[in-house]
Amino acid sequence: MTQTSPDALLTVQALTKRFGGLVALDQLELEMYRGEIIGLIGPNGSGKTTFFNVITGLYGADGGNVRFGGADITRSTPQAVYHAGISRTFQRSRLSLPLSIFDNIMIGNHKRLSQGVWFNIMRRGAFRAEFAASFEEARALVEVFDAPLADRMLEPVGGLPMIDRRRIEICRALISRPKLLLLDEPSAGMTHDETKQLMDDILEIRDRIQELSIVIVEHEMGVIERITDRCIVLNFGRKIADGTFAMIAADKQVQEAYLGLQ
Amino acid sequence: MTGKSKTSVASILPGAVTLVLATVYLIVLLRVENQATILALLGVGIAAVVMANWLGWFASVGQSFGEREGPLGLLAVGLAVVVAGYFHGDHFVLLLLCTVLLYTLATLGLNLQFGFAGVLNFAGASFFGIGAYTAAVLNEHTSIPHLFVLLIGGGMAALIGSLLLLPVLRTRGHYAAVVTIAFALLFKTFLEVNDLLGGPQGLQVKSMVLFGWSFNNNIEIGSLELSFYFAYFIASVLLLVGAFILVRRLERSWIGLNLDALRLDETAAQCFGLNIVRWKVTAFLLGNFLIGVAGTLQGFVTGFVQPNSYTFADSLIFVSILLLGGIGNPWGVAVATIIVVIVPEKLQVIQEYRFLLFSSLVIMVLLFRPDGLLPRSVRNYFPGWRP
């Protein structure tokens, strides 16, 4: 019955994921448009990260389907989802700590780099040109987030503070120019001021890339209020509210989910 | 604003001086026969290294190797030839040098597998042996040119290694290691019961002939007579240089990055489009190829292959070289091979106990310097390049 509207970027229908007897996602319905920023909120264990993992192909869905840009990606591998234009960050930052900032960002650029063995080993001149162009691009992207950081591109990530790691993780997700960015608790482990800075950065990126759609999982309601166009509230894997922040904040069910029954 | 490379490139001098000093030390060590003197010499060597490290001299050495690798590599090759030239008539020393070079080559293959892709291989000596047996068999029964025999030896190691691919790809970490251990044990038994391959007695390998020139004749240049091992030494150097360049270029490319990414976090790598199977297979096969090529030439050099030369214990030697030298750093591998191969040969007293000694050395290194004697540095795609 759900008719997907023409400019829907992501359409999720009756998406279900079970872990044994636990229903982590229960008949989830969601429609998202190009350029939209959606906040995905809900208490711990309500299925937010599971939703990301199912979308990106890390978990197989037990029912329902996911369409992205018109194509069915429900059964796609993580690789195929990335190639289709979805990239993500992780709740527990998953950077490669011994590698440099540049290397980490280039991991996210996989689909735009030449992967042939012959090219990489024997055509070093051509490789050098690709390397130099990629370096400039990565540097320019990091500069948007933090100018001093852009001068430290060859330093290992392991020595950087949490906020810089988050920035690099977002750069890694953005460098391949995805259509949809999934941010899983970008502010986890950061102070209030750092969180604010990071959100400013994200809004700036959004202004530069108008087409970019973002789904953000976040516990800080201030952040959600400030940057999202619309919010979706999950509880026990079910969608219990869908609307602007003001709407969901006034919603009785949402209040109950967060505060418990009076 | 990023220029190509600024003028302030690190000096080549610290690296060059270190190489020359190491060469002199090596020559002296190889010359001396008296056990007490050797022991004293080793003590002096260790003290010098500890001292230099304490004074912070190695930082500049590391920098000059990092940024001027090309010229320093060339110098290292030149100095290796000088060492071989100094001992030009000494079969024993030249054989030892060949062993060092070929073990380094094989460990570079292991480095590709374990150091980059994170695939443990405890059957290094088996694949080394596959190369050597290939040399023996092809030499006996066919007249394939020996240059191709080298390639076929590497190919055989990769091919037989591909038997392990399925179990290795379906298991992770320790479990994959157990698969390779099982292979190493089976391989030796297979050789021992196989009469076609000479059983426990092994096979003879006839001399190598390249471009119509037999390697097993002593070389006479005017009045100078070189050991026939000198030719094998040169062949080993050439192979090692080729492999070194290959491994370095691989590391300093998107492929090296792919391998690091899948070793460090497979899940994240998947989410950024990386085909895990493709790159693990590439690293495993290419690594085995290098190990096989090294083994093939080693078969020619020793002129003799037998199951007892390619045991699980020998595989552990390769792994300990890698752990000792610094996983991922080819220079570290070279240094560690020199230590592991030459010290027990010179110091007869420890021959019996060398496994005990290596294992305690490896444990010490893992405890106090977990990244090895010469840790791998952050990737720089072009030595000397700065943003």
XYZ file of C-alpha atoms in Angstrom:
649
model
C 0.000 0.000 0.000
C 2.884 2.381 0.659
C 3.522 4.311 -2.522
C 7.125 5.529 -2.598
C 7.230 9.161 -3.578
C 9.588 10.026 -6.438
C 12.197 11.936 -4.457
C 12.356 9.463 -1.587
C 15.985 8.505 -1.078
C 15.515 5.771 1.460
C 12.361 3.745 1.908
C 12.110 1.164 4.641
C 9.090 -1.120 4.731
C 8.135 -3.533 7.511
C 11.793 -4.050 8.373
C 12.230 -6.729 11.014
C 15.318 -8.095 12.727
C 15.293 -10.730 15.447
C 18.079 -12.002 17.651
C 16.719 -15.294 18.912
C 13.571 -14.362 20.789
C 14.420 -10.659 20.936
C 12.791 -8.501 18.300
C 15.337 -5.730 17.730
C 13.462 -4.143 14.828
C 9.737 -4.664 14.608
C 7.931 -3.840 11.340
C 9.823 -0.574 10.981
C 8.510 1.896 8.389
C 10.493 4.916 7.318
C 10.727 7.265 4.387
C 13.489 9.746 3.892
C 13.976 12.480 1.298
C 17.035 13.877 -0.380
C 18.815 16.486 1.701
C 16.936 15.650 4.862
C 18.526 15.334 8.294
C 16.717 12.800 10.444
C 17.345 12.232 14.127
C 16.926 8.655 15.244
C 16.301 8.564 18.964
C 15.107 6.181 21.587
C 16.213 4.604 24.857
C 19.179 2.230 25.002
C 18.457 -1.027 23.256
C 15.614 0.387 21.216
C 17.181 -0.753 17.940
C 18.950 2.343 16.606
C 22.346 0.779 15.971
C 20.686 -2.424 14.784
C 18.854 -0.312 12.226
C 22.185 1.024 10.929
C 23.689 -2.447 10.863
C 20.790 -3.857 8.886
C 20.778 -0.964 6.397
C 24.522 -1.298 5.812
C 24.319 -5.059 5.322
C 26.235 -6.111 8.427
C 23.101 -7.901 9.684
C 20.652 -9.671 7.400
C 17.032 -8.584 7.794
C 14.457 -11.173 8.866
C 11.638 -9.441 7.054
C 10.636 -6.342 5.135
C 12.743 -4.441 2.665
C 14.986 -1.436 2.224
C 15.064 0.593 -0.982
C 17.746 3.148 -1.624
C 17.540 5.489 -4.605
C 15.045 3.144 -6.210
C 17.097 -0.046 -5.835
C 16.406 -2.844 -3.363
C 19.375 -3.146 -0.997
C 17.788 -5.408 1.631
C 20.040 -8.364 0.875
C 23.101 -6.380 -0.234
C 26.556 -6.929 1.219
C 28.175 -4.078 3.163
C 30.433 -3.545 0.155
C 27.484 -3.110 -2.206
C 25.720 -0.738 0.181
C 28.833 1.418 0.304
C 29.097 1.414 -3.462
C 25.442 2.442 -3.702
C 26.291 5.602 -1.751
C 25.688 4.983 1.955
C 28.510 5.432 4.420
C 28.575 5.490 8.175
C 30.442 6.111 11.382
C 30.448 3.737 14.330
C 29.279 4.119 17.885
C 32.600 2.937 19.209
C 34.960 4.788 16.920
C 36.443 2.209 14.552
C 39.469 3.988 13.168
C 42.704 2.143 12.464
C 44.803 3.666 15.220
C 48.338 2.859 13.955
C 47.563 4.366 10.551
C 47.871 8.035 9.665
C 44.975 10.460 9.346
C 45.366 10.349 5.587
C 45.360 6.541 5.486
C 42.227 6.360 7.586
C 40.393 8.772 5.339
C 41.562 6.903 2.244
C 40.017 3.696 3.610
C 36.697 5.471 3.134
C 37.679 6.479 -0.391
C 38.013 2.867 -1.556
C 35.592 3.034 -4.457
C 37.255 6.070 -6.021
C 40.801 4.737 -5.901
C 42.342 2.475 -8.538
C 42.554 -1.007 -7.064
C 44.418 -2.886 -9.811
C 47.561 -4.703 -8.677
C 49.449 -3.759 -11.830
C 48.471 -0.090 -11.524
C 49.505 0.086 -7.885
C 52.866 -1.616 -8.256
C 54.121 -0.883 -11.737
C 52.519 2.411 -12.789
C 54.020 4.501 -10.034
C 53.822 7.755 -12.021
C 50.078 7.421 -12.480
C 49.757 6.267 -8.892
C 51.607 9.332 -7.716
C 49.213 11.624 -9.564
C 46.220 9.847 -8.017
C 47.876 9.988 -4.612
C 48.586 13.724 -4.857
C 45.028 14.528 -5.957
C 43.560 12.367 -3.173
C 45.837 13.946 -0.609
C 44.728 17.443 -1.562
C 41.093 16.408 -1.438
C 41.409 14.738 1.970
C 43.313 17.703 3.299
C 40.702 20.158 2.099
C 37.966 18.083 3.749
C 39.810 17.915 7.077
C 40.387 21.660 6.850
C 36.620 22.256 6.906
C 36.503 20.521 10.279
C 39.706 21.752 11.815
C 42.443 23.699 10.050
C 45.369 22.726 12.345
C 44.470 19.069 11.951
C 44.962 19.368 8.194
C 48.678 19.972 8.760
C 49.062 16.669 10.571
C 47.783 14.345 7.869
C 50.668 11.864 8.181
C 50.446 11.457 11.941
C 48.993 8.277 13.409
C 45.406 8.597 14.579
C 46.159 6.783 17.843
C 47.711 9.907 19.354
C 44.743 12.196 18.768
C 42.017 13.247 21.228
C 38.486 11.923 20.855
C 37.053 14.946 19.069
C 39.694 14.756 16.345
C 39.083 11.037 15.950
C 35.374 11.691 15.497
C 36.146 14.339 12.916
C 38.388 11.957 11.017
C 35.767 9.245 11.169
C 33.245 11.617 9.641
C 35.781 12.658 6.992
C 36.344 8.985 6.209
C 32.615 8.576 5.684
C 32.319 11.747 3.584
C 35.341 11.470 1.293
C 33.598 9.111 -1.132
C 30.749 11.653 -1.541
C 27.919 9.462 -0.294
C 24.272 10.329 -0.776
C 23.396 9.170 2.709
C 25.484 9.499 5.833
C 24.678 7.449 8.925
C 26.129 8.950 12.121
C 26.031 6.656 15.137
C 26.318 8.777 18.288
C 28.974 11.176 17.030
C 29.065 12.985 20.375
C 29.747 9.895 22.530
C 32.657 10.505 24.854
C 32.912 14.227 24.158
C 32.293 17.319 26.255
C 29.442 19.748 25.643
C 31.650 22.272 23.873
C 33.243 19.624 21.698
C 29.831 18.295 20.751
C 28.717 21.772 19.758
C 31.815 22.274 17.621
C 31.299 18.964 15.894
C 27.667 19.764 15.110
C 28.697 23.128 13.658
C 31.097 21.216 11.435
C 28.386 18.810 10.334
C 26.007 21.660 9.503
C 28.736 23.373 7.525
C 29.338 20.211 5.526
C 25.609 19.937 4.897
C 25.534 23.488 3.566
C 28.332 22.653 1.173
C 26.854 19.377 -0.016
C 23.162 20.211 -0.408
C 22.236 16.765 -1.648
C 23.620 14.969 1.383
C 21.067 13.270 3.622
C 21.971 12.373 7.174
C 20.537 10.001 9.754
C 21.948 10.766 13.173
C 21.617 8.653 16.294
C 22.044 10.874 19.304
C 21.216 11.012 22.977
C 21.706 14.742 23.483
C 18.375 16.344 22.771
C 19.966 19.749 22.326
C 21.880 18.409 19.348
C 18.815 16.736 17.909
C 16.732 19.884 18.257
C 19.364 22.002 16.595
C 20.296 20.033 13.561
C 17.475 17.705 12.552
C 14.590 18.384 10.194
C 12.613 15.467 11.548
C 12.881 12.888 14.293
C 11.966 9.262 14.501
C 11.587 7.688 17.914
C 12.145 3.984 18.449
C 11.163 1.917 21.453
C 11.688 -1.851 21.623
C 12.339 -1.866 17.897
C 9.064 -0.136 17.029
C 8.569 3.326 15.661
C 6.499 5.214 18.219
C 6.723 8.737 16.801
C 7.736 10.525 13.617
C 7.769 14.292 13.252
C 9.614 17.514 13.996
C 11.436 17.773 17.284
C 8.696 19.954 18.777
C 6.090 17.387 17.817
C 7.870 14.400 19.247
C 8.870 16.277 22.384
C 5.174 16.874 23.077
C 4.246 13.295 22.298
C 2.822 11.388 25.238
C 4.202 8.009 24.129
C 7.689 9.426 23.713
C 7.621 10.913 27.168
C 6.552 7.557 28.553
C 9.313 5.708 26.702
C 11.943 8.050 28.050
C 10.612 8.737 31.533
C 8.540 5.666 32.215
C 4.859 5.594 33.089
C 3.802 8.002 35.784
C 49.850 24.672 -0.520
C 51.772 21.477 -0.911
C 54.972 21.581 -2.882
C 56.374 18.353 -4.264
C 59.109 17.896 -1.742
C 60.789 20.593 0.234
C 64.543 20.904 0.314
C 64.781 19.990 3.992
C 65.042 16.262 3.352
C 66.760 14.278 6.081
C 70.468 13.696 5.656
C 71.624 10.428 4.168
C 74.692 10.430 6.425
C 73.416 8.733 9.614
C 71.984 5.874 7.613
C 75.110 5.455 5.514
C 77.420 5.538 8.536
C 75.293 2.925 10.284
C 75.405 0.664 7.252
C 79.180 0.938 6.926
C 79.751 0.290 10.645
C 77.412 -2.691 10.530
C 79.304 -4.060 7.529
C 82.683 -3.754 9.229
C 81.271 -5.405 12.326
C 79.805 -8.223 10.253
C 83.102 -8.869 8.469
C 84.980 -9.019 11.761
C 82.346 -11.297 13.282
C 82.469 -13.632 10.295
C 86.276 -13.759 10.351
C 86.844 -14.504 13.986
C 86.884 -18.170 14.969
C 87.836 -18.086 18.626
C 84.676 -18.633 20.673
C 85.657 -16.302 23.517
C 86.420 -13.503 21.058
C 83.081 -14.024 19.328
C 81.295 -13.858 22.645
C 83.119 -10.642 23.511
C 82.355 -9.241 20.065
C 78.648 -9.958 20.465
C 78.745 -8.265 23.853
C 80.382 -5.203 22.298
C 77.781 -5.164 19.526
C 74.859 -5.309 21.923
C 76.420 -2.658 24.157
C 77.002 -0.374 21.160
C 73.400 -0.696 20.020
C 72.022 -0.104 23.516
C 74.328 2.882 23.913
C 73.398 4.413 20.560
C 69.742 3.919 21.384
C 70.228 5.537 24.772
C 71.942 8.522 23.181
C 69.023 8.851 20.770
C 71.116 8.328 17.649
C 68.672 5.926 16.090
C 66.068 8.635 15.556
C 68.185 10.293 12.883
C 69.162 6.910 11.433
C 65.493 6.011 11.150
C 64.774 9.336 9.535
C 67.459 8.964 6.920
C 66.246 5.444 6.102
C 62.692 6.727 5.941
C 63.389 9.496 3.507
C 66.419 8.327 1.538
C 65.596 4.678 1.213
C 66.579 4.355 -2.447
C 70.231 5.420 -2.178
C 70.658 3.664 1.179
C 69.242 0.462 -0.270
C 71.726 0.694 -3.114
C 74.526 1.225 -0.599
C 73.363 -1.796 1.418
C 73.508 -3.957 -1.706
C 76.963 -2.627 -2.521
C 78.191 -3.346 1.003
C 76.735 -6.851 0.893
C 78.763 -7.454 -2.259
C 81.826 -6.077 -0.469
C 81.314 -8.581 2.361
C 80.926 -11.420 -0.131
C 83.952 -10.158 -2.052
C 86.030 -10.128 1.103
C 85.185 -13.786 1.686
C 85.340 -14.656 -2.018
C 87.039 -17.989 -1.561
C 85.322 -19.080 1.633
C 82.547 -21.575 0.825
C 81.206 -21.625 4.355
C 80.760 -17.870 4.772
C 79.267 -17.432 1.313
C 76.788 -20.224 1.965
C 75.890 -18.489 5.204
C 75.348 -15.195 3.378
C 73.140 -16.924 0.791
C 71.105 -18.402 3.617
C 70.679 -14.972 5.186
C 69.504 -13.471 1.891
C 67.090 -16.286 1.086
C 65.648 -16.408 4.595
C 65.122 -12.655 4.380
C 63.360 -13.129 1.059
C 61.118 -15.837 2.493
C 60.317 -13.763 5.571
C 59.349 -10.859 3.323
C 56.700 -13.189 1.933
C 55.578 -14.024 5.445
C 55.537 -10.318 6.204
C 53.125 -9.765 3.341
C 50.814 -12.409 4.777
C 51.039 -11.748 8.475
C 52.501 -8.257 8.761
C 50.161 -6.676 6.230
C 47.100 -8.888 5.784
C 47.168 -10.401 9.285
C 46.999 -13.980 7.987
C 49.167 -16.162 10.193
C 51.255 -18.751 8.394
C 53.052 -21.324 10.490
C 53.958 -23.396 7.447
C 56.571 -21.049 5.998
C 59.249 -23.745 5.888
C 56.848 -26.113 4.123
C 56.308 -23.664 1.286
C 60.045 -22.989 1.266
C 60.481 -26.755 0.916
C 57.948 -26.965 -1.894
C 60.174 -24.586 -3.840
C 63.291 -26.637 -3.086
C 61.658 -29.939 -4.042
C 60.356 -28.327 -7.233
C 63.931 -27.450 -8.098
C 65.079 -31.021 -7.423
C 62.310 -32.688 -9.415
C 62.278 -30.352 -12.403
C 66.037 -30.473 -12.581
C 66.098 -34.247 -12.600
C 63.273 -34.951 -15.011
C 63.000 -31.946 -17.316
C 65.220 -29.477 -19.087
C 63.200 -26.405 -18.234
C 65.508 -23.355 -18.091
C 66.398 -22.644 -14.487
C 65.136 -19.079 -14.563
C 61.687 -20.554 -15.166
C 62.276 -23.197 -12.522
C 62.561 -20.358 -10.010
C 59.199 -18.977 -11.118
C 57.600 -22.427 -11.184
C 58.912 -23.100 -7.665
C 57.208 -19.936 -6.463
C 54.091 -20.832 -8.423
C 53.985 -24.313 -6.878
C 54.184 -22.849 -3.385
C 51.316 -20.502 -4.235
C 49.314 -23.284 -5.880
C 49.691 -25.771 -3.045
C 49.124 -22.914 -0.619
C 45.782 -22.284 -2.290
C 44.675 -25.653 -0.861
C 44.778 -23.906 2.489
C 42.797 -20.908 1.313
C 39.360 -22.257 2.058
C 40.064 -23.301 5.663
C 42.182 -20.201 6.292
C 39.499 -17.838 4.999
C 36.766 -19.545 6.990
C 38.642 -19.333 10.266
C 40.159 -16.405 12.054
C 43.215 -15.651 14.139
C 44.430 -18.616 16.149
C 42.227 -21.043 14.268
C 43.746 -20.093 10.933
C 47.156 -20.555 12.554
C 46.208 -24.095 13.595
C 45.274 -24.891 9.989
C 48.740 -23.916 8.816
C 50.411 -25.826 11.659
C 48.508 -28.936 10.614
C 49.679 -28.406 7.067
C 53.301 -28.055 8.156
C 53.160 -31.359 10.061
C 51.346 -33.168 7.251
C 53.766 -31.854 4.665
C 56.822 -33.306 6.373
C 55.129 -36.671 6.808
C 54.061 -36.598 3.180
C 57.668 -36.089 2.090
C 58.936 -38.864 4.346
C 56.584 -41.520 3.035
C 56.781 -40.473 -0.590
C 59.346 -42.648 -2.367
C 59.099 -40.650 -5.571
C 60.466 -37.662 -3.668
C 63.241 -39.694 -2.107
C 61.538 -40.448 1.205
C 63.426 -39.482 4.357
C 66.725 -39.468 2.438
C 65.625 -36.663 0.139
C 66.912 -35.798 -3.304
C 69.983 -34.357 -4.942
C 69.602 -31.030 -6.756
C 71.871 -30.612 -9.728
C 73.747 -27.385 -10.202
C 71.982 -24.326 -11.451
C 72.651 -23.292 -15.006
C 71.742 -19.784 -16.141
C 72.353 -18.578 -19.678
C 74.552 -21.560 -20.392
C 76.724 -21.018 -17.361
C 76.925 -23.655 -14.644
C 76.856 -22.275 -11.103
C 78.734 -25.138 -9.504
C 82.125 -24.335 -11.003
C 84.459 -22.035 -9.182
C 84.797 -18.719 -10.948
C 88.197 -17.610 -12.160
C 88.795 -13.994 -13.039
C 92.449 -13.674 -14.017
C 94.352 -15.033 -11.041
C 91.414 -14.508 -8.699
C 89.412 -17.591 -7.865
C 85.933 -17.128 -6.439
C 83.946 -19.794 -4.652
C 81.116 -21.166 -6.759
C 78.817 -19.920 -4.034
C 79.620 -16.398 -5.180
C 77.352 -16.835 -8.207
C 74.553 -18.068 -5.979
C 75.163 -15.102 -3.731
C 74.693 -12.694 -6.637
C 71.529 -14.514 -7.727
C 70.179 -14.318 -4.165
C 70.952 -10.602 -3.978
C 69.124 -9.944 -7.235
C 66.057 -11.889 -6.151
C 65.993 -10.201 -2.770
C 66.296 -6.723 -4.275
C 63.411 -7.490 -6.618
C 61.257 -8.804 -3.781
C 62.158 -5.883 -1.544
C 61.082 -3.375 -4.178
C 57.897 -5.331 -4.831
C 56.939 -5.534 -1.159
C 57.772 -1.878 -0.570
C 55.745 -0.683 -3.538
C 52.868 -2.877 -2.476
C 52.986 -1.436 1.014
C 53.135 2.097 -0.343
C 50.058 1.772 -2.486
C 46.308 1.533 -2.013
C 46.791 -2.231 -1.813
C 49.034 -1.902 1.218
C 46.367 0.318 2.732
C 43.681 -2.274 1.957
C 45.695 -4.985 3.683
C 46.250 -2.811 6.761
C 42.579 -1.892 6.857
C 41.381 -5.483 6.761
C 43.955 -6.589 9.330
C 43.063 -3.839 11.784
C 39.269 -3.889 11.454
C 37.550 -6.247 9.076
C 34.075 -4.923 9.824
C 34.972 -1.304 9.158
C 36.869 -2.328 6.016
C 33.772 -4.148 4.738
C 31.642 -1.081 5.324
C 33.945 0.866 3.043
C 33.662 -1.516 0.143
C 36.743 -3.626 0.703
C 36.534 -7.134 -0.694
C 38.073 -9.037 2.214
C 38.463 -12.350 0.388
C 40.119 -10.831 -2.664
C 42.828 -9.084 -0.690
C 43.480 -11.895 1.764
C 43.893 -14.293 -1.138
C 46.160 -11.869 -2.985
C 48.410 -11.416 0.041
C 48.506 -15.123 0.892
C 49.335 -16.272 -2.626
C 51.859 -13.556 -3.309
C 53.526 -14.220 0.042
C 53.716 -17.927 -0.710
C 55.134 -17.163 -4.132
C 58.012 -15.229 -2.575
C 58.623 -17.977 -0.011
C 58.592 -20.557 -2.811
C 61.036 -18.643 -4.994
C 63.398 -18.315 -2.032
C 63.105 -22.046 -1.349
C 63.765 -22.954 -4.972
C 67.019 -21.057 -5.070
C 67.940 -22.465 -1.677
C 67.452 -25.953 -3.123
C 69.982 -25.142 -5.839
C 72.376 -23.577 -3.356
C 72.496 -26.510 -0.945
C 72.292 -29.061 -3.767
C 70.272 -31.335 -1.588
C 66.730 -31.482 -0.208
C 65.379 -33.648 2.611
C 62.225 -33.570 4.748
C 64.180 -32.694 7.891
C 65.187 -29.317 6.469
C 61.577 -28.130 6.220
C 60.023 -28.919 9.564
C 57.582 -27.041 11.741
C 60.544 -25.868 13.811
C 61.996 -24.192 10.715
C 58.662 -22.468 10.126
C 58.904 -21.121 13.653
C 62.309 -19.695 12.790
C 60.697 -17.648 10.012
C 57.967 -16.436 12.348
C 60.485 -15.518 15.031
C 62.545 -13.562 12.496
C 59.429 -11.566 11.664
C 58.522 -10.944 15.304
C 62.075 -10.069 16.199
C 62.747 -7.702 13.317
C 59.559 -5.735 13.480
C 56.372 -6.871 11.815
C 55.851 -4.964 8.604
C 59.347 -3.525 8.315
C 61.537 -5.181 5.625
C 64.712 -3.617 7.033
C 63.900 -5.095 10.405
C 63.414 -8.477 8.771
C 66.881 -8.247 7.196
C 68.542 -7.333 10.495
C 66.712 -10.068 12.399
C 67.674 -12.682 9.803
C 71.327 -11.771 10.151
C 71.063 -12.260 13.907
C 69.061 -15.480 13.767
C 71.126 -17.161 11.038
C 74.664 -16.012 11.739
C 74.922 -15.940 15.532
C 74.262 -19.674 16.127
C 76.592 -20.617 13.253
C 79.440 -18.629 14.720
C 78.799 -19.372 18.340
C 79.049 -23.164 18.387
C 78.175 -23.367 22.084
C 74.622 -22.230 21.480
C 73.951 -24.453 18.452
C 72.268 -27.033 20.674
C 70.233 -24.472 22.510
C 69.384 -22.105 19.672
C 65.650 -22.767 19.807
C 65.648 -22.119 23.523
C 67.610 -18.958 22.909
C 65.402 -17.692 20.081
C 62.241 -18.411 21.946
C 63.400 -16.522 25.014
C 64.636 -13.700 22.767
C 61.256 -13.495 21.057
C 59.461 -13.481 24.391
C 61.744 -10.700 25.631
C 61.098 -8.652 22.512
C 57.352 -9.186 22.731
C 57.416 -8.133 26.368
C 59.647 -5.111 26.152
C 59.484 -4.015 22.539
C 56.291 -5.512 21.133
C 56.707 -3.910 17.732
C 60.069 -5.603 17.201
C 63.640 -4.320 17.120
C 62.906 -1.998 14.205
C 59.200 -1.102 14.392
C 57.337 -0.240 11.247
C 56.735 3.468 10.802
C 53.635 5.245 9.546
C 53.169 4.753 5.819
C 54.761 7.323 3.590
C 53.743 6.598 0.029
C 56.847 8.191 -1.463
C 60.027 8.287 0.648
C 61.070 11.856 1.217
C 57.660 13.233 0.227
C 56.205 15.796 2.555
C 52.895 17.599 2.293
